[in-house]
Amino acid sequence: MGVIYSGKQVTRAGQFLADNDYTDRAQFDHCFEVLVYWRSEHSTALEQAFSLLQDVVHPIEKNALFAKRLKRYVSIVSKLRRFESMTLRKMQDIGGCRAVVSSEKKVRKIVRELRKKSYFHYDDRKIRFKDYIEKPKEDGYRSYHIIGQFQSEDKSLKNVELQIRTYLQHYWATALEIIDLFTNQSLKTNQGKKEWEEFFKLVASLFTVLDNIPSYHNLEVTTRVDTFLEKAGQSVDEVGRQLERLSKIIKRLDVAKLFSSFASSLKIIGDEIKDHDEAGYVLLVIYPDDDQLEYTIFDNKDSNIAQDKYAQQDNIAASTDNNQIVALVFTSSLEDVKAAYPNFFADSSKFIEHLDTLLIAERIIQKSVLKRISSGFF
């Protein structure tokens, strides 16, 4: 085992990384080493949380999409800077895992089962959770987050965040991250361009209607649209106004073309993922300035090697004159990595597919409105 750092050392390292410009490279390297140590201390706990999540979700949706990750350096530092009271030691989502399922109804069923588990009952008997489906974030983000305590390798308890979301919520969140990545915005932290902010808020609201259509993902497009309009019901005029506004923004931003250009311009370098059908890790390094993504695949048994490589690459990316984006992700099947993390591959195809459903509905409503107006003249 390598150097073990105390809780105070972890807290101080986080403070330095959040407060300094890193001109003291020796001090930065030390603090970064502490951060890597603290992040790796969550690995065993994350494994337990991931296994629990799979056990709970599989009986409810056997084809759910699963992923897990240890939080990126840049995301950790960004969070420390955004929240004044936040410390590295107390951060609850350094380890995180996710399940993506087909409907909000299944999300709720999974949540009920998770909340029964002792891992989520803290000493004060309270459950730490954020229901961003019931109360979405300001940007429109929807998902259910719950924090549990799981044993690390030294038997101490570490916080791990479990996220449960629907596929539509997943497509929305990853599409927003694509825009952030390729247009140098920060919509996730409410620091983006106003028109993009309005675009994602409108889509999030309208996707919620789609999410409440039974068996939505198994329906043909025409049935999706018809059912969407039925769901709108008495609110169809308001929905129509939202759709009309959305359509205008889409045209101005040239959304489909822009997303397509990101995907077509990204050069992807790595082994064929389709040749690996087992669980494993993927180290992703994105060079936005060069429109390039490099990835390296590690078998599940090589998790320690993968984490070492992750730390090395993350250290390089942390340089102030560097624009790399680094992530180490895990999926239960490597073939699913693009579905679990489409943002890193600039893949917005699923998001656009469901956006098109809304645009078809918008055209139908507009025709209906025009028909009512024209009939009024006769």
XYZ file of C-alpha atoms in Angstrom:
378
model
C 0.000 0.000 0.000
C 1.264 3.510 -0.825
C 1.231 6.627 1.334
C -1.870 7.071 3.484
C -3.065 10.615 4.061
C -5.111 11.874 6.991
C -8.489 13.519 6.712
C -6.926 16.912 7.469
C -4.360 16.424 4.700
C -7.163 15.535 2.269
C -9.103 18.669 3.230
C -6.022 20.923 2.927
C -5.137 19.458 -0.477
C -8.637 20.200 -1.718
C -8.373 23.772 -0.453
C -5.079 24.311 -2.269
C -6.387 22.891 -5.551
C -9.515 25.058 -5.340
C -7.770 28.295 -4.302
C -4.459 28.383 -6.175
C -3.207 29.028 -9.701
C -0.732 26.125 -9.447
C 2.417 28.198 -9.990
C 3.971 26.181 -7.147
C 4.260 23.001 -9.180
C 5.811 20.947 -6.364
C 2.913 21.791 -4.050
C 0.429 21.102 -6.821
C 1.953 17.661 -7.488
C 1.704 16.820 -3.789
C -1.918 17.959 -3.516
C -2.835 16.179 -6.730
C -1.296 13.004 -5.297
C -3.487 13.399 -2.197
C -6.564 13.854 -4.409
C -5.715 10.706 -6.387
C -5.255 8.804 -3.115
C -8.625 9.996 -1.796
C -10.347 9.217 -5.080
C -8.901 5.698 -5.178
C -10.082 5.154 -1.585
C -13.628 5.143 -3.014
C -12.963 2.296 -5.472
C -14.014 -0.634 -3.290
C -17.066 1.230 -1.993
C -18.023 2.052 -5.571
C -17.807 -1.634 -6.531
C -20.246 -2.510 -3.750
C -22.651 0.257 -4.693
C -22.552 -0.755 -8.351
C -23.260 -4.391 -7.499
C -26.196 -3.374 -5.295
C -27.589 -1.127 -8.020
C -27.470 -3.947 -10.568
C -29.119 -6.380 -8.140
C -31.983 -3.952 -7.485
C -32.491 -2.808 -11.082
C -32.244 -6.083 -13.042
C -35.536 -7.585 -11.761
C -37.280 -4.321 -12.698
C -35.601 -3.784 -16.076
C -33.232 -6.478 -17.300
C -31.978 -4.374 -20.225
C -31.097 -1.303 -18.163
C -27.927 0.588 -19.011
C -25.305 0.732 -16.242
C -22.159 2.789 -15.766
C -19.838 3.873 -12.984
C -16.971 6.299 -12.612
C -14.585 7.993 -10.208
C -15.060 11.742 -10.510
C -12.717 13.612 -12.855
C -10.111 15.936 -11.365
C -11.511 18.967 -13.186
C -15.042 18.185 -11.957
C -13.828 17.828 -8.375
C -11.989 21.164 -8.434
C -14.891 22.891 -10.183
C -17.272 21.715 -7.475
C -14.895 22.840 -4.708
C -14.792 26.294 -6.298
C -18.552 26.580 -6.839
C -19.578 25.678 -3.302
C -17.810 27.640 -0.589
C -18.612 25.155 2.196
C -17.583 22.110 0.136
C -14.458 20.160 1.107
C -12.721 17.312 -0.689
C -13.182 15.043 2.307
C -16.941 15.666 2.511
C -17.703 15.494 -1.226
C -20.433 12.886 -1.660
C -20.112 11.982 -5.340
C -16.412 11.192 -5.838
C -17.628 7.676 -6.527
C -20.752 7.465 -8.663
C -22.776 4.882 -10.547
C -25.841 5.110 -12.722
C -28.729 3.081 -14.048
C -30.723 4.211 -17.073
C -34.192 2.728 -17.543
C -37.132 3.180 -19.879
C -39.652 5.110 -17.773
C -40.181 7.307 -14.738
C -42.448 4.606 -13.326
C -39.493 2.219 -13.228
C -37.244 4.912 -11.752
C -39.721 5.276 -8.877
C -39.909 1.521 -8.337
C -36.102 1.274 -8.206
C -35.913 4.202 -5.800
C -38.431 2.588 -3.448
C -36.330 -0.586 -3.345
C -33.071 1.299 -2.785
C -34.500 3.366 0.064
C -35.247 0.136 1.966
C -31.544 -0.747 2.057
C -29.480 -0.019 5.171
C -26.687 1.578 3.097
C -28.833 4.692 2.667
C -29.850 5.106 6.320
C -27.356 7.354 8.081
C -26.924 7.586 11.849
C -29.413 10.446 12.012
C -31.906 8.136 10.226
C -32.140 10.544 7.313
C -31.715 9.534 3.686
C -29.488 11.778 1.574
C -31.164 12.243 -1.793
C -31.979 14.794 -4.477
C -35.145 14.217 -6.477
C -34.382 16.264 -9.581
C -37.339 14.653 -11.348
C -39.864 16.047 -8.882
C -37.902 19.322 -8.594
C -35.678 19.751 -11.684
C -32.516 21.823 -11.582
C -32.713 25.336 -12.966
C -31.303 24.211 -16.324
C -33.969 21.494 -16.679
C -31.825 18.558 -15.508
C -33.844 15.591 -14.251
C -32.610 12.494 -12.452
C -32.870 10.882 -9.029
C -29.721 10.929 -6.871
C -29.308 9.000 -3.642
C -26.194 8.850 -1.447
C -25.205 5.650 0.320
C -22.364 4.599 2.622
C -20.291 1.618 1.522
C -17.169 0.028 2.941
C -13.789 0.916 1.479
C -10.818 -1.438 1.503
C -9.843 -0.382 5.048
C -13.442 -1.012 6.214
C -14.186 2.691 6.695
C -17.373 4.024 5.125
C -17.268 6.129 1.962
C -20.119 8.023 0.351
C -21.169 6.902 -3.131
C -23.820 8.569 -5.270
C -26.278 6.430 -7.202
C -28.190 8.042 -10.062
C -31.319 6.630 -11.639
C -32.698 8.299 -14.735
C -34.771 7.537 -17.805
C -33.343 7.203 -21.282
C -34.848 10.532 -22.339
C -33.321 12.229 -19.299
C -30.012 10.562 -20.212
C -30.137 11.721 -23.846
C -30.948 15.247 -22.673
C -28.114 15.393 -20.118
C -25.488 14.034 -22.508
C -26.617 16.351 -25.323
C -26.148 19.326 -23.002
C -22.647 18.078 -22.165
C -21.834 17.818 -25.885
C -22.771 21.477 -26.343
C -20.690 22.449 -23.320
C -17.725 20.486 -24.612
C -17.737 21.620 -28.223
C -18.895 25.225 -27.831
C -16.873 26.040 -24.711
C -19.911 26.846 -22.587
C -20.878 25.729 -19.084
C -24.616 25.181 -19.277
C -24.320 22.620 -16.456
C -23.325 25.407 -14.090
C -25.766 27.978 -15.527
C -23.014 29.861 -17.338
C -24.080 29.316 -20.921
C -25.650 31.352 -23.682
C -29.249 32.321 -22.977
C -30.719 30.826 -26.128
C -29.069 27.460 -25.477
C -30.328 27.609 -21.892
C -33.878 28.197 -23.122
C -33.521 25.423 -25.696
C -32.563 22.817 -23.104
C -35.220 23.957 -20.613
C -37.942 23.631 -23.251
C -36.724 20.216 -24.396
C -36.498 18.960 -20.809
C -40.082 20.019 -20.117
C -41.417 18.455 -23.313
C -39.384 15.255 -22.899
C -41.208 14.804 -19.582
C -44.477 14.445 -21.508
C -42.868 11.812 -23.739
C -41.492 10.019 -20.676
C -45.005 9.501 -19.357
C -46.205 7.714 -22.481
C -46.528 3.973 -21.681
C -43.997 1.835 -23.618
C -42.851 4.989 -25.420
C -39.589 3.500 -26.706
C -41.406 0.560 -28.327
C -43.810 2.744 -30.335
C -43.609 3.852 -33.949
C -42.988 7.551 -34.518
C -46.550 8.301 -35.605
C -47.943 6.600 -32.497
C -45.469 8.498 -30.317
C -46.649 11.773 -31.803
C -50.351 10.926 -31.555
C -49.997 9.839 -27.932
C -47.928 12.924 -27.126
C -50.744 15.134 -28.418
C -53.283 13.129 -26.405
C -51.144 13.540 -23.273
C -51.032 17.281 -23.855
C -54.841 17.207 -23.593
C -56.295 20.424 -22.234
C -52.787 21.931 -22.126
C -52.330 21.531 -25.866
C -52.341 25.306 -26.456
C -49.557 25.837 -23.915
C -47.641 22.859 -25.309
C -48.161 24.293 -28.775
C -46.606 27.590 -27.697
C -43.647 25.756 -26.185
C -43.185 23.739 -29.363
C -43.441 26.824 -31.547
C -40.799 28.599 -29.473
C -38.591 25.502 -29.535
C -38.907 25.207 -33.305
C -37.788 28.818 -33.786
C -34.758 28.339 -31.542
C -33.799 25.141 -33.332
C -33.842 26.939 -36.672
C -31.791 29.870 -35.397
C -29.188 27.666 -33.734
C -29.282 25.133 -36.584
C -29.272 22.451 -33.905
C -29.300 19.252 -35.972
C -26.554 20.456 -38.298
C -24.427 21.613 -35.379
C -24.686 18.308 -33.528
C -23.957 16.452 -36.751
C -20.852 18.534 -37.365
C -19.490 17.666 -33.912
C -19.902 13.945 -34.560
C -18.447 14.018 -38.077
C -15.453 16.142 -37.122
C -14.385 14.056 -34.123
C -11.501 11.731 -34.965
C -11.719 8.616 -32.803
C -8.553 6.633 -32.130
C -8.626 3.282 -30.326
C -9.313 -0.445 -30.561
C -12.678 -1.564 -31.853
C -15.003 -1.523 -28.861
C -17.278 -4.034 -30.555
C -14.496 -6.629 -30.238
C -14.844 -6.464 -26.440
C -18.150 -7.761 -25.115
C -17.159 -8.146 -21.461
C -17.209 -5.655 -18.604
C -14.292 -3.282 -18.397
C -12.828 0.194 -18.143
C -12.265 2.748 -20.874
C -9.806 5.609 -20.436
C -10.983 8.509 -22.587
C -8.825 11.481 -23.548
C -10.443 14.227 -25.608
C -8.458 16.951 -27.360
C -11.153 19.544 -28.209
C -8.743 21.830 -30.058
C -7.845 18.981 -32.425
C -11.327 17.376 -32.533
C -9.784 14.101 -31.418
C -10.775 11.355 -28.989
C -8.346 8.658 -27.919
C -9.447 5.739 -25.801
C -7.764 2.766 -24.199
C -9.596 -0.370 -23.078
C -8.781 -2.235 -19.860
C -10.214 -5.559 -18.739
C -12.134 -5.575 -15.475
C -9.249 -7.381 -13.731
C -6.887 -4.529 -14.647
C -8.745 -1.863 -12.659
C -5.618 -0.812 -10.708
C -3.637 -0.338 -13.925
C -6.528 1.648 -15.392
C -6.662 3.929 -12.342
C -2.890 4.531 -12.456
C -3.110 5.509 -16.134
C -6.103 7.689 -15.310
C -4.148 9.535 -12.623
C -1.174 10.083 -14.958
C -3.356 11.460 -17.749
C -5.425 13.539 -15.333
C -2.242 15.157 -14.019
C -1.266 16.179 -17.544
C -4.744 17.549 -18.204
C -4.594 19.572 -14.993
C -1.867 21.798 -16.447
C -3.132 25.356 -16.910
C -1.979 25.450 -20.548
C -3.712 22.189 -21.425
C -7.204 21.697 -22.856
C -7.514 17.932 -22.558
C -10.569 16.247 -21.065
C -9.905 12.961 -19.282
C -12.325 10.358 -17.932
C -12.122 6.771 -16.775
C -15.470 5.045 -17.197
C -16.764 1.536 -16.594
C -19.667 -0.310 -18.137
C -20.976 -3.814 -17.544
C -20.458 -4.408 -21.264
C -17.863 -2.451 -23.222
C -20.206 -2.436 -26.193
C -22.438 -0.176 -24.078
C -19.808 2.490 -23.436
C -20.996 4.706 -26.299
C -24.583 4.400 -25.094
C -23.590 5.153 -21.495
C -21.328 8.070 -22.429
C -22.447 9.407 -25.831
C -21.232 12.871 -24.842
C -17.593 11.794 -25.060
C -18.190 10.413 -28.551
C -20.197 13.471 -29.679
C -23.092 11.112 -30.389
C -26.389 12.984 -30.178
C -28.318 10.680 -32.522
C -30.791 9.458 -29.880
C -31.378 12.980 -28.606
C -32.087 14.207 -32.150
C -34.416 11.259 -32.772
C -36.712 12.313 -29.924
C -36.307 15.990 -30.694
C -37.675 15.192 -34.155
C -40.739 13.641 -32.512
C -41.443 17.000 -30.894
C -40.959 18.847 -34.174
C -43.430 16.567 -35.942
C -45.946 17.267 -33.171
C -45.300 20.995 -33.581
C -46.123 20.886 -37.284
C -49.357 18.993 -36.616
C -50.449 21.529 -33.981
C -49.624 24.437 -36.282
C -51.691 22.903 -39.094
C -54.578 22.453 -36.674
C -54.319 26.082 -35.558
C -54.217 27.343 -39.133
C -57.209 25.201 -39.992
C -59.213 26.673 -37.071
C -58.236 30.225 -38.068
C -59.090 29.738 -41.728
C -62.459 28.120 -40.903
C -63.314 31.178 -38.848
C -63.318 33.344 -41.950
C -66.138 31.391 -43.572
